[in-house]
Amino acid sequence: MHKFADMASRPRSGIIGTGFMGAVHARAVRGAGGTVAAVAGSSFAKAQAAAGTFAAERAAESAMDVVLAPDIDIVHICTPNHLHAEVAAVAIAAGKHVICEKPLTTTTADSLQLAQAAAAAGVLTAVPFAYRYYGPVREARAQVAAGRLGRLRLVHGQYLQDWLASPEDTNWRVDPVQGGASRAFADIGVHWCDLVEYVTGERIAALTARLGLAEPMRRTPSGAVADRGNEDIAVLLLTMQSGAVGTLTVSQVSLGRANRLSFSLDGSDRALAFDQESAELLWIGRRDGIEILPRGSASTLVAAQRYDAVPAGHPQGYQDCFTALMRDVYARLDGDDIDGLPDFQDGLRAAHLTDAVLESHQSGSWVEVGI
Ligand SMILES: NC(=O)c1ccc[n+]([C@@H]2O[C@H](COP(=O)([O-])OP(=O)(O)OC[C@H]3O[C@@H](n4cnc5c(N)ncnc54)[C@H](O)[C@@H]3O)[C@@H](O)[C@H]2O)c1
């Protein structure tokens, strides 16, 4: 049994970042039975305000104040992408477990260094590819593993958002220094790739990608108009290890698509499809018709049931995925053999995929994806 800083052996979390993800992590920690011991933001005033809404025990002066605090067991990094690497490295060196948001870092070299350092230190790591925690996604993985799909022939899907559709829409992500050289793919496309590789149990072997700038003159958060930025759109052709072929469309400028992450795996015996905006359902296509399998149905395979927090017919959602991920973090720390907790190796994998996408766009060629 892992011994935590708290006398009652409950893991104590320190959250760095007070925005969207900081709040999601705080709710997940509390929902899974942990304690939000401290929160740090870009200023102490922001940390103080967040300490209230996150139900944190204290506001911290800075990220390093959280990372080095002796009473923190798990460091959550929920800041803009370019700030992940240094904080994660110091946290690992301090012997902390680290949950770092995706993309793990803005360079593959940094992601590799972190994955190696964490393995050498023996600390637990996680990168919240949290869509793995929908019950129907686990059901799809179980059905593929049980051979129900037959031979995988075709993978296709999309990850579409619209929150950056206007030239006036901006965020730190549009600045390549803060967000990274790739935006739409590294920000959301990697979620789709992680999901498809996790569900199929095989990797994307090679891809060719083209990137699009819908708004070449996009405004940066500081108000300046930048004449170049990272991509709004990515389109990919891909081949899986088995030889199955596929397509992926990624966009953050597709009007009306708030968060449409969907995939279809078309096999020789059946097809399986999942759409994050209808996340309670797994669509099954067969020669004799279709079946819609709701989460919690009696006919689901055992593997999916761990992720049923409430009975069938009571919808679960995005936040529940993060809470389930935190439960698995605690279970892993308790020594349980947990399947599917995405870690720094998965973050490194996403960095390799991002490199391949950028390289392919530059060269106009197919690129084999590094392992
Ligand atoms: N896993 C997912 O599904 C998912 C979803 C959204 C975002 N993310 C990732 O989470 C991270 C944060 O994204 P977000 O949407 O919450 O962004 P956000 O802009 O809402 O929040 C970022 C926060 O970081 C804080 N911050 C900035 N500099 C800081 C510093 N030096 N020290 C401490 N805090 C600082 C800001 O004040 C802000 O509160 C990104 O890496 C993003 O890619 C992951």
Tab-separated table of C-alpha atoms and ligand atoms in Angstrom:
chain	number	residue	atom	x	y	z
A	1	MET	CA	0.000	0.000	0.000
A	2	HIS	CA	1.356	3.401	-0.969
A	3	LYS	CA	1.856	5.778	1.954
A	4	PHE	CA	0.617	9.272	1.270
A	5	ALA	CA	1.598	12.519	3.000
A	6	ASP	CA	-1.740	12.612	4.805
A	7	MET	CA	-1.985	10.532	8.005
A	8	ALA	CA	-5.113	8.808	6.742
A	9	SER	CA	-3.154	7.687	3.665
A	10	ARG	CA	-5.293	9.672	1.278
A	11	PRO	CA	-3.361	11.082	-1.672
A	12	ARG	CA	-2.969	14.823	-1.604
A	13	SER	CA	-3.051	16.710	-4.861
A	14	GLY	CA	-1.532	20.024	-5.831
A	15	ILE	CA	-3.085	21.609	-8.911
A	16	ILE	CA	-1.180	24.066	-11.093
A	17	GLY	CA	-3.436	26.098	-13.375
A	18	THR	CA	-6.770	27.657	-12.497
A	19	GLY	CA	-8.560	27.495	-15.854
A	20	PHE	CA	-10.778	24.921	-17.562
A	21	MET	CA	-8.620	21.899	-16.790
A	22	GLY	CA	-7.592	22.976	-13.283
A	23	ALA	CA	-11.285	22.995	-12.340
A	24	VAL	CA	-11.935	19.627	-14.041
A	25	HIS	CA	-8.990	18.040	-12.179
A	26	ALA	CA	-10.111	19.514	-8.851
A	27	ARG	CA	-13.606	18.033	-9.242
A	28	ALA	CA	-12.095	14.697	-10.308
A	29	VAL	CA	-9.793	14.567	-7.281
A	30	ARG	CA	-12.646	15.269	-4.893
A	31	GLY	CA	-15.000	12.899	-6.715
A	32	ALA	CA	-12.481	10.073	-6.475
A	33	GLY	CA	-11.919	10.604	-2.753
A	34	GLY	CA	-8.684	12.589	-2.846
A	35	THR	CA	-7.807	15.944	-1.350
A	36	VAL	CA	-6.994	19.161	-3.193
A	37	ALA	CA	-4.266	20.376	-0.863
A	38	ALA	CA	-3.030	23.371	-2.866
A	39	VAL	CA	-3.634	25.299	-6.051
A	40	ALA	CA	-1.299	27.654	-7.934
A	41	GLY	CA	-2.169	30.047	-10.728
A	42	SER	CA	-0.455	32.672	-12.841
A	43	SER	CA	-0.805	35.024	-9.844
A	44	PHE	CA	-1.426	34.554	-6.130
A	45	ALA	CA	-4.752	36.403	-6.479
A	46	LYS	CA	-5.899	33.852	-9.080
A	47	ALA	CA	-4.751	31.010	-6.840
A	48	GLN	CA	-6.704	32.476	-3.923
A	49	ALA	CA	-9.869	32.783	-6.001
A	50	ALA	CA	-9.466	29.230	-7.323
A	51	ALA	CA	-8.783	27.823	-3.849
A	52	GLY	CA	-12.369	28.725	-3.009
A	53	THR	CA	-14.010	27.226	-6.068
A	54	PHE	CA	-11.719	24.166	-6.126
A	55	ALA	CA	-12.273	23.561	-2.364
A	56	ALA	CA	-8.474	23.554	-1.981
A	57	GLU	CA	-6.896	23.717	1.466
A	58	ARG	CA	-4.597	26.552	0.461
A	59	ALA	CA	-3.526	28.885	-2.326
A	60	ALA	CA	0.134	28.519	-3.298
A	61	GLU	CA	2.473	31.347	-4.298
A	62	SER	CA	3.735	29.603	-7.438
A	63	ALA	CA	3.933	26.342	-9.365
A	64	MET	CA	7.227	25.475	-7.640
A	65	ASP	CA	5.608	26.130	-4.265
A	66	VAL	CA	3.214	23.265	-5.094
A	67	VAL	CA	5.806	20.982	-6.673
A	68	LEU	CA	8.241	21.151	-3.755
A	69	ALA	CA	5.707	21.103	-0.900
A	70	PRO	CA	6.320	18.052	1.322
A	71	ASP	CA	2.580	17.475	1.862
A	72	ILE	CA	1.799	17.037	-1.859
A	73	ASP	CA	1.758	13.478	-3.284
A	74	ILE	CA	0.431	14.167	-6.801
A	75	VAL	CA	1.194	17.216	-8.943
A	76	HIS	CA	-1.404	18.119	-11.598
A	77	ILE	CA	-0.075	20.286	-14.433
A	78	CYS	CA	-2.968	22.173	-16.045
A	79	THR	CA	-1.167	25.177	-17.513
A	80	PRO	CA	-0.502	26.260	-21.119
A	81	ASN	CA	1.567	23.668	-22.983
A	82	HIS	CA	4.977	25.405	-22.975
A	83	LEU	CA	4.976	25.430	-19.155
A	84	HIS	CA	4.575	21.661	-18.713
A	85	ALA	CA	8.129	20.384	-19.254
A	86	GLU	CA	10.072	22.254	-16.573
A	87	VAL	CA	7.436	21.796	-13.871
A	88	ALA	CA	7.050	18.082	-14.630
A	89	ALA	CA	10.832	17.555	-14.531
A	90	VAL	CA	11.158	19.226	-11.125
A	91	ALA	CA	8.149	17.290	-9.791
A	92	ILE	CA	9.648	13.962	-10.893
A	93	ALA	CA	13.011	14.889	-9.364
A	94	ALA	CA	11.149	15.673	-6.117
A	95	GLY	CA	9.628	12.171	-6.186
A	96	LYS	CA	6.082	13.304	-6.905
A	97	HIS	CA	3.555	11.458	-9.008
A	98	VAL	CA	2.625	13.650	-11.966
A	99	ILE	CA	-0.582	14.058	-13.930
A	100	CYS	CA	0.311	16.330	-16.820
A	101	GLU	CA	-2.175	17.578	-19.365
A	102	LYS	CA	-1.736	16.893	-23.053
A	103	PRO	CA	0.241	17.672	-25.079
A	104	LEU	CA	2.816	16.456	-22.550
A	105	THR	CA	5.342	19.029	-23.820
A	106	THR	CA	5.835	21.094	-26.970
A	107	THR	CA	8.827	19.020	-28.209
A	108	THR	CA	9.385	15.297	-28.595
A	109	ALA	CA	12.832	15.587	-26.987
A	110	ASP	CA	11.274	17.007	-23.807
A	111	SER	CA	8.543	14.343	-23.770
A	112	LEU	CA	11.148	11.597	-24.144
A	113	GLN	CA	13.246	13.056	-21.340
A	114	LEU	CA	10.216	13.212	-19.020
A	115	ALA	CA	9.109	9.656	-19.837
A	116	GLN	CA	12.621	8.363	-19.125
A	117	ALA	CA	13.026	10.402	-15.940
A	118	ALA	CA	9.663	9.222	-14.602
A	119	ALA	CA	10.501	5.579	-15.336
A	120	ALA	CA	13.883	5.931	-13.607
A	121	ALA	CA	12.298	7.626	-10.588
A	122	GLY	CA	9.516	5.030	-10.358
A	123	VAL	CA	6.789	7.623	-10.004
A	124	LEU	CA	3.297	7.232	-11.443
A	125	THR	CA	2.485	9.383	-14.439
A	126	ALA	CA	-0.727	10.116	-16.285
A	127	VAL	CA	-1.661	12.152	-19.360
A	128	PRO	CA	-5.446	12.652	-19.404
A	129	PHE	CA	-6.511	11.090	-22.672
A	130	ALA	CA	-9.717	10.919	-20.712
A	131	TYR	CA	-12.042	9.871	-23.547
A	132	ARG	CA	-10.760	6.349	-22.850
A	133	TYR	CA	-12.950	6.442	-19.752
A	134	TYR	CA	-16.318	6.398	-21.473
A	135	GLY	CA	-17.978	3.029	-20.884
A	136	PRO	CA	-18.871	2.550	-24.590
A	137	VAL	CA	-15.199	3.138	-25.492
A	138	ARG	CA	-14.161	0.372	-23.095
A	139	GLU	CA	-16.924	-1.783	-24.553
A	140	ALA	CA	-15.587	-1.170	-28.064
A	141	ARG	CA	-12.088	-2.157	-26.929
A	142	ALA	CA	-13.453	-5.313	-25.315
A	143	GLN	CA	-15.392	-6.223	-28.469
A	144	VAL	CA	-12.301	-5.751	-30.643
A	145	ALA	CA	-10.206	-7.828	-28.213
A	146	ALA	CA	-12.882	-10.567	-28.259
A	147	GLY	CA	-12.602	-10.730	-32.056
A	148	ARG	CA	-16.141	-9.535	-32.761
A	149	LEU	CA	-14.997	-6.984	-35.339
A	150	GLY	CA	-13.340	-9.602	-37.522
A	151	ARG	CA	-10.526	-8.187	-39.628
A	152	LEU	CA	-10.157	-4.427	-39.333
A	153	ARG	CA	-10.471	-2.910	-42.805
A	154	LEU	CA	-11.088	0.795	-42.382
A	155	VAL	CA	-10.760	3.399	-39.617
A	156	HIS	CA	-12.407	6.769	-40.117
A	157	GLY	CA	-13.431	9.705	-38.042
A	158	GLN	CA	-13.144	13.285	-37.026
A	159	TYR	CA	-12.449	15.636	-34.185
A	160	LEU	CA	-14.238	18.908	-34.919
A	161	GLN	CA	-14.667	22.030	-32.790
A	162	ASP	CA	-15.801	25.567	-33.646
A	163	TRP	CA	-14.530	27.751	-30.825
A	164	LEU	CA	-11.767	29.305	-32.999
A	165	ALA	CA	-13.931	29.831	-36.104
A	166	SER	CA	-13.809	33.649	-36.169
A	167	PRO	CA	-10.642	35.737	-36.783
A	168	GLU	CA	-11.453	37.467	-33.481
A	169	ASP	CA	-11.430	34.172	-31.559
A	170	THR	CA	-8.142	33.754	-29.752
A	171	ASN	CA	-6.389	31.855	-27.008
A	172	TRP	CA	-2.825	31.122	-25.854
A	173	ARG	CA	-3.032	27.987	-28.065
A	174	VAL	CA	-2.846	30.090	-31.280
A	175	ASP	CA	0.637	31.298	-30.286
A	176	PRO	CA	3.131	28.621	-31.401
A	177	VAL	CA	5.472	29.565	-28.537
A	178	GLN	CA	2.840	28.748	-25.899
A	179	GLY	CA	0.793	26.159	-27.760
A	180	GLY	CA	3.425	24.464	-29.911
A	181	ALA	CA	4.195	24.176	-33.621
A	182	SER	CA	1.004	22.173	-34.165
A	183	ARG	CA	-2.278	23.392	-32.733
A	184	ALA	CA	-5.415	21.586	-33.993
A	185	PHE	CA	-3.659	18.226	-34.305
A	186	ALA	CA	-1.559	18.445	-31.126
A	187	ASP	CA	-4.489	19.894	-29.153
A	188	ILE	CA	-7.299	17.554	-30.199
A	189	GLY	CA	-6.181	15.283	-33.050
A	190	VAL	CA	-3.952	13.390	-30.621
A	191	HIS	CA	-7.042	12.493	-28.560
A	192	TRP	CA	-8.570	10.768	-31.595
A	193	CYS	CA	-5.355	8.889	-32.377
A	194	ASP	CA	-4.974	7.801	-28.758
A	195	LEU	CA	-8.562	6.574	-28.691
A	196	VAL	CA	-8.330	4.637	-31.949
A	197	GLU	CA	-4.990	3.051	-31.012
A	198	TYR	CA	-6.320	2.155	-27.552
A	199	VAL	CA	-9.561	0.637	-28.848
A	200	THR	CA	-8.031	-1.281	-31.761
A	201	GLY	CA	-4.918	-2.358	-29.836
A	202	GLU	CA	-2.786	-1.432	-32.825
A	203	ARG	CA	-0.846	1.629	-33.833
A	204	ILE	CA	-0.970	4.050	-36.704
A	205	ALA	CA	2.040	2.904	-38.730
A	206	ALA	CA	2.240	5.689	-41.320
A	207	LEU	CA	0.383	8.824	-42.299
A	208	THR	CA	0.255	11.660	-44.728
A	209	ALA	CA	-1.146	14.965	-43.537
A	210	ARG	CA	-2.086	18.391	-44.882
A	211	LEU	CA	-2.612	21.330	-42.564
A	212	GLY	CA	-4.870	24.307	-43.161
A	213	LEU	CA	-4.844	27.858	-41.816
A	214	ALA	CA	-8.452	29.049	-41.956
A	215	GLU	CA	-7.469	32.368	-40.417
A	216	PRO	CA	-3.910	33.280	-41.438
A	217	MET	CA	-4.123	36.691	-39.709
A	218	ARG	CA	-5.440	35.491	-36.380
A	219	ARG	CA	-5.278	37.824	-33.368
A	220	THR	CA	-3.089	36.678	-30.454
A	221	PRO	CA	-4.226	37.030	-26.815
A	222	SER	CA	-2.042	40.149	-26.443
A	223	GLY	CA	-4.078	41.827	-29.193
A	224	ALA	CA	-1.420	41.745	-31.919
A	225	VAL	CA	-2.383	40.347	-35.310
A	226	ALA	CA	0.009	37.530	-36.176
A	227	ASP	CA	0.730	36.828	-39.827
A	228	ARG	CA	1.271	33.160	-39.180
A	229	GLY	CA	0.251	30.671	-36.571
A	230	ASN	CA	-0.285	27.011	-35.997
A	231	GLU	CA	-2.929	25.132	-37.976
A	232	ASP	CA	-6.718	25.384	-37.650
A	233	ILE	CA	-7.310	22.220	-39.701
A	234	ALA	CA	-5.518	18.889	-40.228
A	235	VAL	CA	-6.540	16.151	-42.650
A	236	LEU	CA	-4.822	12.780	-42.520
A	237	LEU	CA	-4.702	9.577	-44.505
A	238	LEU	CA	-3.264	6.753	-42.438
A	239	THR	CA	-2.404	3.084	-42.375
A	240	MET	CA	-2.633	0.924	-39.280
A	241	GLN	CA	-0.080	-1.767	-38.353
A	242	SER	CA	-2.459	-4.448	-39.658
A	243	GLY	CA	-2.643	-2.744	-43.035
A	244	ALA	CA	-6.124	-1.270	-42.493
A	245	VAL	CA	-6.399	2.192	-43.992
A	246	GLY	CA	-8.003	5.268	-42.508
A	247	THR	CA	-8.884	8.951	-42.598
A	248	LEU	CA	-9.056	11.627	-39.917
A	249	THR	CA	-10.373	15.192	-40.166
A	250	VAL	CA	-9.428	17.621	-37.382
A	251	SER	CA	-10.716	21.187	-37.185
A	252	GLN	CA	-11.263	23.949	-34.650
A	253	VAL	CA	-13.205	26.090	-37.139
A	254	SER	CA	-16.207	23.857	-38.029
A	255	LEU	CA	-19.332	25.850	-37.151
A	256	GLY	CA	-21.841	24.059	-34.973
A	257	ARG	CA	-19.434	21.306	-33.991
A	258	ALA	CA	-18.710	21.991	-30.327
A	259	ASN	CA	-16.725	18.859	-29.575
A	260	ARG	CA	-17.451	16.187	-32.147
A	261	LEU	CA	-14.944	13.420	-31.524
A	262	SER	CA	-16.107	10.354	-33.381
A	263	PHE	CA	-14.604	7.227	-34.879
A	264	SER	CA	-15.795	4.238	-36.834
A	265	LEU	CA	-13.925	0.940	-36.993
A	266	ASP	CA	-15.163	-1.047	-39.972
A	267	GLY	CA	-14.312	-4.728	-39.733
A	268	SER	CA	-15.139	-7.798	-41.789
A	269	ASP	CA	-17.766	-9.031	-39.273
A	270	ARG	CA	-19.102	-5.782	-37.793
A	271	ALA	CA	-18.480	-2.065	-37.501
A	272	LEU	CA	-18.225	-0.167	-34.225
A	273	ALA	CA	-18.789	3.580	-33.983
A	274	PHE	CA	-18.598	6.068	-31.113
A	275	ASP	CA	-19.468	9.768	-30.957
A	276	GLN	CA	-18.364	11.786	-27.913
A	277	GLU	CA	-21.452	14.011	-28.197
A	278	SER	CA	-23.648	10.912	-27.678
A	279	ALA	CA	-21.219	9.216	-25.345
A	280	GLU	CA	-23.673	6.818	-23.716
A	281	LEU	CA	-24.007	4.806	-26.904
A	282	LEU	CA	-21.962	2.360	-28.958
A	283	TRP	CA	-23.211	1.923	-32.547
A	284	ILE	CA	-22.792	-1.553	-33.979
A	285	GLY	CA	-23.206	-2.252	-37.678
A	286	ARG	CA	-23.811	-5.811	-38.921
A	287	ARG	CA	-24.796	-7.363	-42.222
A	288	ASP	CA	-28.364	-7.928	-40.915
A	289	GLY	CA	-28.857	-4.446	-39.482
A	290	ILE	CA	-27.642	-2.075	-36.808
A	291	GLU	CA	-27.721	-2.166	-33.023
A	292	ILE	CA	-27.401	0.741	-30.590
A	293	LEU	CA	-25.852	-0.504	-27.363
A	294	PRO	CA	-26.363	1.907	-24.441
A	295	ARG	CA	-23.827	2.013	-21.630
A	296	GLY	CA	-24.781	-0.395	-18.885
A	297	SER	CA	-26.832	-2.729	-21.117
A	298	ALA	CA	-26.993	-6.308	-19.920
A	299	SER	CA	-25.291	-7.509	-23.095
A	300	THR	CA	-22.128	-5.407	-22.669
A	301	LEU	CA	-18.887	-7.238	-22.008
A	302	VAL	CA	-17.469	-7.281	-18.486
A	303	ALA	CA	-14.617	-4.891	-19.260
A	304	ALA	CA	-16.994	-1.944	-19.655
A	305	GLN	CA	-18.723	-2.304	-16.289
A	306	ARG	CA	-15.925	-0.796	-14.199
A	307	TYR	CA	-16.770	2.579	-15.748
A	308	ASP	CA	-20.469	2.547	-14.923
A	309	ALA	CA	-20.544	5.076	-12.070
A	310	VAL	CA	-24.349	5.222	-12.151
A	311	PRO	CA	-26.907	2.728	-13.526
A	312	ALA	CA	-27.936	2.587	-17.166
A	313	GLY	CA	-30.299	5.373	-18.194
A	314	HIS	CA	-28.609	7.943	-15.925
A	315	PRO	CA	-26.260	9.761	-18.304
A	316	GLN	CA	-22.578	10.107	-17.479
A	317	GLY	CA	-20.273	12.616	-19.153
A	318	TYR	CA	-16.894	14.229	-19.640
A	319	GLN	CA	-16.315	15.070	-15.976
A	320	ASP	CA	-17.073	11.466	-15.008
A	321	CYS	CA	-14.241	10.359	-17.306
A	322	PHE	CA	-11.747	12.449	-15.336
A	323	THR	CA	-13.114	11.181	-12.035
A	324	ALA	CA	-12.763	7.605	-13.293
A	325	LEU	CA	-9.195	8.364	-14.395
A	326	MET	CA	-8.395	9.672	-10.893
A	327	ARG	CA	-9.921	6.541	-9.343
A	328	ASP	CA	-7.596	4.486	-11.542
A	329	VAL	CA	-4.620	6.630	-10.485
A	330	TYR	CA	-5.402	5.840	-6.839
A	331	ALA	CA	-6.004	2.158	-7.636
A	332	ARG	CA	-2.656	1.962	-9.443
A	333	LEU	CA	-0.930	3.609	-6.471
A	334	ASP	CA	-2.553	0.967	-4.280
A	335	GLY	CA	-0.908	-1.686	-6.469
A	336	ASP	CA	-3.941	-2.733	-8.525
A	337	ASP	CA	-3.310	-3.935	-12.058
A	338	ILE	CA	-5.288	-1.300	-13.982
A	339	ASP	CA	-5.760	-1.411	-17.754
A	340	GLY	CA	-5.653	1.676	-19.856
A	341	LEU	CA	-4.374	4.453	-17.604
A	342	PRO	CA	-2.743	6.778	-20.167
A	343	ASP	CA	0.754	7.738	-19.025
A	344	PHE	CA	3.855	9.669	-20.156
A	345	GLN	CA	4.628	6.938	-22.724
A	346	ASP	CA	1.269	7.721	-24.299
A	347	GLY	CA	2.136	11.426	-24.140
A	348	LEU	CA	5.405	10.626	-25.923
A	349	ARG	CA	3.489	8.610	-28.519
A	350	ALA	CA	1.305	11.669	-29.215
A	351	ALA	CA	4.467	13.745	-29.692
A	352	HIS	CA	5.759	11.254	-32.296
A	353	LEU	CA	2.424	11.422	-34.133
A	354	THR	CA	2.552	15.215	-34.069
A	355	ASP	CA	6.085	15.174	-35.480
A	356	ALA	CA	4.924	12.877	-38.281
A	357	VAL	CA	2.006	15.177	-39.115
A	358	LEU	CA	4.253	18.269	-39.260
A	359	GLU	CA	6.920	16.448	-41.278
A	360	SER	CA	4.380	15.096	-43.758
A	361	HIS	CA	2.823	18.520	-44.262
A	362	GLN	CA	6.277	19.975	-44.938
A	363	SER	CA	7.440	17.230	-47.295
A	364	GLY	CA	4.111	16.343	-48.911
A	365	SER	CA	5.016	12.678	-48.382
A	366	TRP	CA	3.955	9.671	-46.373
A	367	VAL	CA	5.823	9.422	-43.047
A	368	GLU	CA	6.326	6.341	-40.889
A	369	VAL	CA	5.429	7.162	-37.297
A	370	GLY	CA	8.208	6.805	-34.722
A	371	ILE	CA	7.474	4.502	-31.809
B	1	LIG	N1	-7.362	16.325	-21.491
B	1	LIG	C1	-8.240	17.151	-22.028
B	1	LIG	O1	-9.318	16.728	-22.460
B	1	LIG	C2	-7.913	18.615	-22.105
B	1	LIG	C3	-8.926	19.542	-22.411
B	1	LIG	C4	-8.604	20.901	-22.431
B	1	LIG	C5	-7.302	21.313	-22.182
B	1	LIG	N2	-6.331	20.387	-21.937
B	1	LIG	C6	-4.936	20.806	-21.670
B	1	LIG	O2	-4.890	21.389	-20.362
B	1	LIG	C7	-3.926	22.426	-20.316
B	1	LIG	C8	-4.618	23.706	-19.814
B	1	LIG	O3	-5.632	24.052	-20.742
B	1	LIG	P1	-6.931	24.886	-20.283
B	1	LIG	O4	-7.943	24.691	-21.344
B	1	LIG	O5	-7.284	24.589	-18.860
B	1	LIG	O6	-6.341	26.369	-20.389
B	1	LIG	P2	-6.847	27.649	-19.609
B	1	LIG	O7	-6.351	28.826	-20.369
B	1	LIG	O8	-8.305	27.559	-19.312
B	1	LIG	O9	-6.069	27.552	-18.220
B	1	LIG	C9	-4.680	27.667	-18.117
B	1	LIG	C10	-4.361	28.156	-16.731
B	1	LIG	O10	-2.951	28.176	-16.508
B	1	LIG	C11	-2.672	29.311	-15.669
B	1	LIG	N3	-1.270	29.671	-15.760
B	1	LIG	C12	-0.637	30.313	-16.756
B	1	LIG	N4	0.667	30.477	-16.433
B	1	LIG	C13	0.848	29.915	-15.218
B	1	LIG	C14	1.974	29.762	-14.356
B	1	LIG	N5	3.182	30.221	-14.701
B	1	LIG	N6	1.799	29.124	-13.176
B	1	LIG	C15	0.578	28.646	-12.823
B	1	LIG	N7	-0.514	28.766	-13.591
B	1	LIG	C16	-0.376	29.398	-14.778
B	1	LIG	C17	-3.592	30.382	-16.212
B	1	LIG	O11	-3.814	31.385	-15.260
B	1	LIG	C18	-4.867	29.585	-16.473
B	1	LIG	O12	-5.686	29.548	-15.335
B	1	LIG	C19	-3.357	22.541	-21.737
B	1	LIG	O13	-2.154	21.825	-21.803
B	1	LIG	C20	-4.421	21.889	-22.589
B	1	LIG	O14	-3.924	21.341	-23.794
B	1	LIG	C21	-6.628	19.067	-21.876
